[in-house]
PDB file of C-alpha atoms in Angstrom:
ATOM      1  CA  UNK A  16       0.000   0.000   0.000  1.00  0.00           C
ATOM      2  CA  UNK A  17       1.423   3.594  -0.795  1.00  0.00           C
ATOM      3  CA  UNK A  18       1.940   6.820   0.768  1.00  0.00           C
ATOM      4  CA  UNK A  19      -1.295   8.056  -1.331  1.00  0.00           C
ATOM      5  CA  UNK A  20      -2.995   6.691   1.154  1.00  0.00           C
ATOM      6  CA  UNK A  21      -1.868   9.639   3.808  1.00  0.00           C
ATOM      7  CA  UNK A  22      -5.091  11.255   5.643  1.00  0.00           C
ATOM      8  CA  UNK A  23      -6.232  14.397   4.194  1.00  0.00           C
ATOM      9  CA  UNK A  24      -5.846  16.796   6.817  1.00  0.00           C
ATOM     10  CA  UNK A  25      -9.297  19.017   5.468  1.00  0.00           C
ATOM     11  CA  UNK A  26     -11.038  16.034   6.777  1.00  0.00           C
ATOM     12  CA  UNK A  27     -12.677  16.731   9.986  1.00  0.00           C
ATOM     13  CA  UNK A  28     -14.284  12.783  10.145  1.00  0.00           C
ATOM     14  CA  UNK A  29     -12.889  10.561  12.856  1.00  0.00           C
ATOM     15  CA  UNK A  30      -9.657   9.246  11.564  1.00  0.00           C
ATOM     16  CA  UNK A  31     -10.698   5.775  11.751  1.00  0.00           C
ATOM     17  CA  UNK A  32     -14.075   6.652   9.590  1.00  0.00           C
ATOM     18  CA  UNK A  33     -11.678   7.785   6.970  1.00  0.00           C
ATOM     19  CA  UNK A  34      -9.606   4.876   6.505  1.00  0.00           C
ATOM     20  CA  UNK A  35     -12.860   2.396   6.799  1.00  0.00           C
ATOM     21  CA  UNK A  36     -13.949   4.411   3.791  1.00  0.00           C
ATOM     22  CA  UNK A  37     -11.159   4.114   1.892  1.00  0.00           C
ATOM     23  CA  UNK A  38     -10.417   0.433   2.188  1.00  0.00           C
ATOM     24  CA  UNK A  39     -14.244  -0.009   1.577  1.00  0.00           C
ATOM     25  CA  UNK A  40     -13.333   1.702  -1.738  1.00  0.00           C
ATOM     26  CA  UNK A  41     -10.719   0.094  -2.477  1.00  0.00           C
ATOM     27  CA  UNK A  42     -12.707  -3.287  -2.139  1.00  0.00           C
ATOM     28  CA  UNK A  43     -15.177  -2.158  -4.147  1.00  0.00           C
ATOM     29  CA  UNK A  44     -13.380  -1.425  -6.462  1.00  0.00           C
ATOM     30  CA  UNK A  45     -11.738  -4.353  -6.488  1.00  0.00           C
ATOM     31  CA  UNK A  46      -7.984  -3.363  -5.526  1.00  0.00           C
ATOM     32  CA  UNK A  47      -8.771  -6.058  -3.375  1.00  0.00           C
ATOM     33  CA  UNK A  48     -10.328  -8.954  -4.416  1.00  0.00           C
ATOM     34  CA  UNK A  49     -12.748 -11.436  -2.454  1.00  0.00           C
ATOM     35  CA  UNK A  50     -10.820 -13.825  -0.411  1.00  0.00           C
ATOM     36  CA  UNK A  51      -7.757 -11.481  -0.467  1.00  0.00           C
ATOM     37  CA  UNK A  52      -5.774 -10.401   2.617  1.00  0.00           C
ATOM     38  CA  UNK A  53      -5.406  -6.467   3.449  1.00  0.00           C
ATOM     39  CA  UNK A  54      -2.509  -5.327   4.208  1.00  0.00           C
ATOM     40  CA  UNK A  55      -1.063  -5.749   7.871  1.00  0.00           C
ATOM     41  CA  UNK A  56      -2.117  -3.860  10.874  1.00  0.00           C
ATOM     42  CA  UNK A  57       1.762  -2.031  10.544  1.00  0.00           C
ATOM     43  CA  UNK A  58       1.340  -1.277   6.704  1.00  0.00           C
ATOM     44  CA  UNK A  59      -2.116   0.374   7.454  1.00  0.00           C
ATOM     45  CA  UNK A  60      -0.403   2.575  10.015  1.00  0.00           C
ATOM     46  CA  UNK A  61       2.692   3.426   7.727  1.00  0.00           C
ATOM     47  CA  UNK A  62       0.147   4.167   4.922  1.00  0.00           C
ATOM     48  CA  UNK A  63      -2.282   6.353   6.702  1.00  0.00           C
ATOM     49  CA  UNK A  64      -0.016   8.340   9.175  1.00  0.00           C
ATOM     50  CA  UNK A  65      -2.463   6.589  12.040  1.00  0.00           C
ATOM     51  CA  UNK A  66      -1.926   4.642  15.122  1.00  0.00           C
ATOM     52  CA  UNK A  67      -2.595   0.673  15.423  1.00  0.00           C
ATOM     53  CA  UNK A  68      -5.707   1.848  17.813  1.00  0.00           C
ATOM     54  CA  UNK A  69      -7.033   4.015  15.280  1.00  0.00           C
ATOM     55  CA  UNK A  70      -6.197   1.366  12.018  1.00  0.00           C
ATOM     56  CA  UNK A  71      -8.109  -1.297  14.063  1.00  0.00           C
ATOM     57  CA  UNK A  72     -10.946   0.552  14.605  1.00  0.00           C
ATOM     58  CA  UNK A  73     -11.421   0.771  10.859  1.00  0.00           C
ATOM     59  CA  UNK A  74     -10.860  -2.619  10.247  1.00  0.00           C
ATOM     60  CA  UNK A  75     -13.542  -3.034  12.674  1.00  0.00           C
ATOM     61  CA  UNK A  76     -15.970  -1.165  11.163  1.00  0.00           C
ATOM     62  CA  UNK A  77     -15.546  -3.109   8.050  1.00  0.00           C
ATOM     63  CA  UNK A  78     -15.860  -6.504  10.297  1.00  0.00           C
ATOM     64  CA  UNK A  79     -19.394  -5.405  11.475  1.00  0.00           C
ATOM     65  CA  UNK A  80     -20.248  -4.100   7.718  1.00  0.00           C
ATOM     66  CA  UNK A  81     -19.660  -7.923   6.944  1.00  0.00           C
ATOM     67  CA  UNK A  82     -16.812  -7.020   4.516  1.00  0.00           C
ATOM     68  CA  UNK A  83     -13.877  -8.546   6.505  1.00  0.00           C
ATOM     69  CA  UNK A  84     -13.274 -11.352   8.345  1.00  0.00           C
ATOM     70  CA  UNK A  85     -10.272 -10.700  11.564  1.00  0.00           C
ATOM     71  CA  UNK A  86      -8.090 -13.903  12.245  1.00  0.00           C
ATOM     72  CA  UNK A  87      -5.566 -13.838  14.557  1.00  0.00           C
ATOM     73  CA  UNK A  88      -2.026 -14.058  13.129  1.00  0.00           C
ATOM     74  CA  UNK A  89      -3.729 -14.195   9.786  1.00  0.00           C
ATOM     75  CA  UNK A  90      -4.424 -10.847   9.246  1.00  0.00           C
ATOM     76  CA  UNK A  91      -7.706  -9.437   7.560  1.00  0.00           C
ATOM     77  CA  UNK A  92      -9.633 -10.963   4.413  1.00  0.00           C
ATOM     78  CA  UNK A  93     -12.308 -10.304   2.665  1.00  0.00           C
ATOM     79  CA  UNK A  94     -14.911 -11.785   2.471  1.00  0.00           C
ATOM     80  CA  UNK A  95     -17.734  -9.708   0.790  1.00  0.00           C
ATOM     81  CA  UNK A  96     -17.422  -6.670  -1.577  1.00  0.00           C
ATOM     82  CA  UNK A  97     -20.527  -4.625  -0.515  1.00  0.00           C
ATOM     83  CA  UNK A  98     -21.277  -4.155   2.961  1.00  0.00           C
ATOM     84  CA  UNK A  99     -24.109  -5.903   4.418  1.00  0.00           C
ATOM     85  CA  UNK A 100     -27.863  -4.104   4.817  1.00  0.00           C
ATOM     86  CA  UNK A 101     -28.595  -3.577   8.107  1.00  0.00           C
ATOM     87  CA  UNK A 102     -32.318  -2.938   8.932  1.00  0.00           C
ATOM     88  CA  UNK A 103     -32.921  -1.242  12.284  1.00  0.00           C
ATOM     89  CA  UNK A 104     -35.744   0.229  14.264  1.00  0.00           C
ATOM     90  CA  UNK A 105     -35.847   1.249  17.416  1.00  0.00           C
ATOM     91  CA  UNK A 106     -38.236  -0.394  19.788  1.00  0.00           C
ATOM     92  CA  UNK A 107     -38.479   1.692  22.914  1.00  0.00           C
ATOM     93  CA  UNK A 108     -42.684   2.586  23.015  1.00  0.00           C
ATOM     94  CA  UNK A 109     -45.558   0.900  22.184  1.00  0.00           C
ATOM     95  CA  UNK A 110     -45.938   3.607  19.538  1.00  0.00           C
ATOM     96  CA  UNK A 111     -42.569   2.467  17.932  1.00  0.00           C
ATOM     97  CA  UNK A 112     -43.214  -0.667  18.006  1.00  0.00           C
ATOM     98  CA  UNK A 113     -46.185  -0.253  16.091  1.00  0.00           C
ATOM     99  CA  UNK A 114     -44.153   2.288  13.272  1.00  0.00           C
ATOM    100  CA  UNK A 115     -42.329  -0.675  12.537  1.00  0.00           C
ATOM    101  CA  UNK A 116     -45.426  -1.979  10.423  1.00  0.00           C
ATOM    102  CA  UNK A 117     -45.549   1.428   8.928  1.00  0.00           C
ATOM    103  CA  UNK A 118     -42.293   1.683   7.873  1.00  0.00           C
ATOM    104  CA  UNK A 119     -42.061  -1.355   6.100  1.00  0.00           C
ATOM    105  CA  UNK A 120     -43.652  -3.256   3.691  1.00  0.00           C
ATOM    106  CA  UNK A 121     -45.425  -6.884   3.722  1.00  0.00           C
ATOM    107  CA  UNK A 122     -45.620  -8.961   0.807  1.00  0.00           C
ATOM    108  CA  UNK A 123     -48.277 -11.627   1.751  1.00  0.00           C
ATOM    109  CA  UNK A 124     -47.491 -14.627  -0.060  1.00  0.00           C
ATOM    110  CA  UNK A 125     -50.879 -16.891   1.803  1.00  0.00           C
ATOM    111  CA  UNK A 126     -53.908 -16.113   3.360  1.00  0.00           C
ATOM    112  CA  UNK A 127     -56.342 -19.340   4.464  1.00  0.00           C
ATOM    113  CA  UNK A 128     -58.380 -19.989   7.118  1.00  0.00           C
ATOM    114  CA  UNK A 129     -57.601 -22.812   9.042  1.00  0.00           C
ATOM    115  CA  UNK A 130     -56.648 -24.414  12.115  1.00  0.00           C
ATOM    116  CA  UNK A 131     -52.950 -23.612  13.338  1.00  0.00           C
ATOM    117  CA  UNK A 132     -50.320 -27.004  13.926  1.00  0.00           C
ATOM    118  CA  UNK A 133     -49.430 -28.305  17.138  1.00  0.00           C
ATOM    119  CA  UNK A 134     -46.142 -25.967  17.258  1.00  0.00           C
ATOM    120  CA  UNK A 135     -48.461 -22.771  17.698  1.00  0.00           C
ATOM    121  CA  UNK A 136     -50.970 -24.244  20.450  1.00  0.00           C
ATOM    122  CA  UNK A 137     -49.022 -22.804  23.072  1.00  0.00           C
ATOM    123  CA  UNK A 138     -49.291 -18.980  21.689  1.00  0.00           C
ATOM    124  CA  UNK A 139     -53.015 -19.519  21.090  1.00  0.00           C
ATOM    125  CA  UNK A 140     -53.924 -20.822  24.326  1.00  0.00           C
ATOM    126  CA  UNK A 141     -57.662 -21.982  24.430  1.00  0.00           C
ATOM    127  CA  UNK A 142     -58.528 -20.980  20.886  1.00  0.00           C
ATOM    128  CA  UNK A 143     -54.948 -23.098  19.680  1.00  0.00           C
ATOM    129  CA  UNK A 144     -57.953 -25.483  18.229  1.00  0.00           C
ATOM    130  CA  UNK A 145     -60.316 -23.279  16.049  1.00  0.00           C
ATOM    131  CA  UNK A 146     -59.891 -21.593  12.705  1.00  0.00           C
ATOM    132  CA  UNK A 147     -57.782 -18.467  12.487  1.00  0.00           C
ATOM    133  CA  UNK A 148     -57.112 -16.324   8.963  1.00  0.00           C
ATOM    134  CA  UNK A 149     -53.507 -17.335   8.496  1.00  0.00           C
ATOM    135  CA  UNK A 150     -51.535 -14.885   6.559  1.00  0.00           C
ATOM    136  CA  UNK A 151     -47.390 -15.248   5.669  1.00  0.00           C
ATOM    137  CA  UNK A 152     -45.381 -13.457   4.116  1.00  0.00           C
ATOM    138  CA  UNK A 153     -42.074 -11.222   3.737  1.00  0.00           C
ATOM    139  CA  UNK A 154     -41.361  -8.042   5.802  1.00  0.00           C
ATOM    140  CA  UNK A 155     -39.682  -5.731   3.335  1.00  0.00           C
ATOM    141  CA  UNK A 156     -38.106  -2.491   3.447  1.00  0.00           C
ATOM    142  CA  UNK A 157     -40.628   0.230   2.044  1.00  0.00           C
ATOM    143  CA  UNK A 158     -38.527   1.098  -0.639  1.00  0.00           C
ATOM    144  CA  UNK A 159     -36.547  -1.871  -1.486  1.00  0.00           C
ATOM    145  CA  UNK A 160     -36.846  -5.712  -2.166  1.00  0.00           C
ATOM    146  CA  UNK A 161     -34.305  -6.364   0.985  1.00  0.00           C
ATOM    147  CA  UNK A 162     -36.175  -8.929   3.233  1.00  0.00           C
ATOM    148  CA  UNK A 163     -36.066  -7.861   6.825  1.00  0.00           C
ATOM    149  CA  UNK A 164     -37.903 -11.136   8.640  1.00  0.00           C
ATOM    150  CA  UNK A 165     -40.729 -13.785   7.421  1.00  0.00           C
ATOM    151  CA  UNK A 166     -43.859 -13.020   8.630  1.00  0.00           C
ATOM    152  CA  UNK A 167     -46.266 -15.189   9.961  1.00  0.00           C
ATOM    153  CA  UNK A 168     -49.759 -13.916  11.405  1.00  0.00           C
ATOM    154  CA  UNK A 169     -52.535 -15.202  13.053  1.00  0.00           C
ATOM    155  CA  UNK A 170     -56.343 -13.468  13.082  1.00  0.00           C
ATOM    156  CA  UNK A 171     -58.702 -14.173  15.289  1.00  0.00           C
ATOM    157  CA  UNK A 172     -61.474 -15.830  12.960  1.00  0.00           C
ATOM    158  CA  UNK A 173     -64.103 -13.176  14.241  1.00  0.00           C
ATOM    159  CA  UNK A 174     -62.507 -10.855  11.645  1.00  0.00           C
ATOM    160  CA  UNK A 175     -61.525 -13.261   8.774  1.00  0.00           C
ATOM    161  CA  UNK A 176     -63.470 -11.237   6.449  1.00  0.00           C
ATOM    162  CA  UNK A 177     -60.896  -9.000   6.029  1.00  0.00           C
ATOM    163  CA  UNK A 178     -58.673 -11.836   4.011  1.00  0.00           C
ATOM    164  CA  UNK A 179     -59.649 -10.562   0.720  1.00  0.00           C
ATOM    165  CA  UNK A 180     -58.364  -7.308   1.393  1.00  0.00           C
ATOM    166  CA  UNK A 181     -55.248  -8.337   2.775  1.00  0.00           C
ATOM    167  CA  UNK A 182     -52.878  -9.238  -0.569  1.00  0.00           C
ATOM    168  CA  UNK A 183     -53.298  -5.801  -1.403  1.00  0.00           C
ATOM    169  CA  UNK A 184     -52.979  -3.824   1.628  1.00  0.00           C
ATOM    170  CA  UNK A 185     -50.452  -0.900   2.828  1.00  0.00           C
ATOM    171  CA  UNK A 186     -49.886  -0.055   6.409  1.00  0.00           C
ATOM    172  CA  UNK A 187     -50.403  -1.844   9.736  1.00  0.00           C
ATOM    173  CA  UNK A 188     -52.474  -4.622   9.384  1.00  0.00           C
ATOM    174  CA  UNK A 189     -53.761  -4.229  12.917  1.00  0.00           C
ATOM    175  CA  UNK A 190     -55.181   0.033  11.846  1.00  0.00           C
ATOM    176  CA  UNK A 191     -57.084  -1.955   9.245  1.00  0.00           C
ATOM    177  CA  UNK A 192     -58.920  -4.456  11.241  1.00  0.00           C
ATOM    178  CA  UNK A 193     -59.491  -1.378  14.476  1.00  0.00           C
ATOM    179  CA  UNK A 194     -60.965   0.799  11.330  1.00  0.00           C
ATOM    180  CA  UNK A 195     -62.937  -1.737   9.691  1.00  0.00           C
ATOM    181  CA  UNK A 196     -64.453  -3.934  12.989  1.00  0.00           C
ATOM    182  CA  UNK A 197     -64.386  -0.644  15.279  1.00  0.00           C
ATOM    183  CA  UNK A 198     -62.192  -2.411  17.865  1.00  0.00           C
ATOM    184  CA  UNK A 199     -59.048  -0.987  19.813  1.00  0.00           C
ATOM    185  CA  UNK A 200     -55.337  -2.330  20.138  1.00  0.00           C
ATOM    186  CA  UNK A 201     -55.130  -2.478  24.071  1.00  0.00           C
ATOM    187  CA  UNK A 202     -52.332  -4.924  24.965  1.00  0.00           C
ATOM    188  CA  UNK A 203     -49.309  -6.261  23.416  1.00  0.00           C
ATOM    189  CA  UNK A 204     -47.224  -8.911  24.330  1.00  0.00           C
ATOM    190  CA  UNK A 205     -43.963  -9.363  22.455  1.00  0.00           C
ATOM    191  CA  UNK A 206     -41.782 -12.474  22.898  1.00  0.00           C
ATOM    192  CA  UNK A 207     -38.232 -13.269  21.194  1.00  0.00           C
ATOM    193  CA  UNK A 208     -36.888 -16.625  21.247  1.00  0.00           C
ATOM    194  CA  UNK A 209     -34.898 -18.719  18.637  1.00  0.00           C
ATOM    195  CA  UNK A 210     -36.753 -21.138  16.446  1.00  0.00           C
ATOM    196  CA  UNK A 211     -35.970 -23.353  13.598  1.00  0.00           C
ATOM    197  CA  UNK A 212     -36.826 -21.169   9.799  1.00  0.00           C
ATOM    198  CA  UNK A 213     -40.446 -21.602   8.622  1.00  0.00           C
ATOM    199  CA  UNK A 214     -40.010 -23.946   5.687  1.00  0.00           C
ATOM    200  CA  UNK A 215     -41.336 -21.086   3.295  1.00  0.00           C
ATOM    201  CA  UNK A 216     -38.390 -18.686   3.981  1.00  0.00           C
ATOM    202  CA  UNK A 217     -35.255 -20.368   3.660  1.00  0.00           C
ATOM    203  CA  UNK A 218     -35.035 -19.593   0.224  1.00  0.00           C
ATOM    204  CA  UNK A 219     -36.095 -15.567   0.543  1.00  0.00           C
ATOM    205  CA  UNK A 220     -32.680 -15.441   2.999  1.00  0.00           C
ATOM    206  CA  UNK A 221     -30.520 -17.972   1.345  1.00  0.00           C
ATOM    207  CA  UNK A 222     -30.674 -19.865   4.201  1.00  0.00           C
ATOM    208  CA  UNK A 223     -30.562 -23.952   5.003  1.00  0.00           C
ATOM    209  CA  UNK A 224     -34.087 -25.690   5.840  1.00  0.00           C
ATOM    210  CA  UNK A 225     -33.977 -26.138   9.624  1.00  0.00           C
ATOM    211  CA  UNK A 226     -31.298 -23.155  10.278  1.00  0.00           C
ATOM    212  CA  UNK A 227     -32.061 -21.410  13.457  1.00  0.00           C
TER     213      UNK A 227
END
């Protein structure tokens, strides 16, 4: 790496923003290539003018981008040329919780009504045995085809004549049904835990069947 790569002083970034940028760049562009090593920790210093705290702050920057992987005594390689999309919303009201459905988009690939498998019983409760208006689909960004999560919803059957509006519909699904059946959102719970992938969206993440 040369001494073209020396900080430009007119910068006023952080130093280690600056150098993140112009390795990203520079794999871009394809000075280097995937699977290719970047120079070492020392020949990032010499090159920028910048301390090792400083160079490995950049480098990770990149890491969390998903453009380099860090190996110890191996150095850095690459191991994508774009940096990953990273889709997040902050959660911190019930109010932003519920933006989350108007900021994005949901492409509903299903709608039936039936009655939900054995693995849902436990989130239905009593009702884990009736009919509900199943919908799944994709969570998308509003403005692009990135696919945030798979989506899988279940209605409570005393509104299930809402499913032929739903393929077409914009918004929060829940503003439609409180507008349409005059009823009111009053309590959510949310609950995160790991599960195997939904059979239908491996393929929408170019994931494995049965990846967590």
């Amino acid at each position: 790496m040369s001494k073209d790569s020396v900080l430009d002083p007119a910068d006023d970034r952080p130093r280690y923003v600056v150098i993140a940028d112009d390795l990203r760049q520079r794999i871009e562009g394809g000075a280097y290539p995937l699977g290719s090593l970047l120079p070492t920790e020392s020949e990032l210093c010499e090159a920028f003018g910048a301390s090792r705290h400083t160079v490995r702050e950049a480098l990770r920057r990149l890491a969390e981008a998903g453009m380099i992987q860090r190996r110890q005594g191996s150095g850095s390689q690459v191991t994508a040329v774009r940096a990953h999309a990273a889709y997040v919303h902050s959660m911190r009201s019930l109010n932003e919780l519920f933006q989350y459905a108007a900021d994005t988009r949901f492409r509903i690939g299903s709608v039936r009504l039936a009655v939900p498998g054995a693995a849902h019983a436990a989130d239905l409760g009593e009702a884990a045995g009736e009919d509900w208006l199943m919908a799944e689909g994709l969570r998308l960004e509003r403005d692009e085809e990135v696919p945030i999560c798979f989506s899988l919803l279940f209605i409570n059957r005393a509104y299930a004549t809402i499913a032929p509006d739903l393929t077409g519909i914009s918004g929060a699904i829940y503003r439609h049904i409180e507008d349409r059946f005059g009823v009111e959102v009053a309590l959510v719970e949310q609950e995160i835990r790991v599960t195997p992938v939904p059979r239908a969206a491996p393929a929408a993440f170019g994931l494995h069947p049965h990846a967590a």
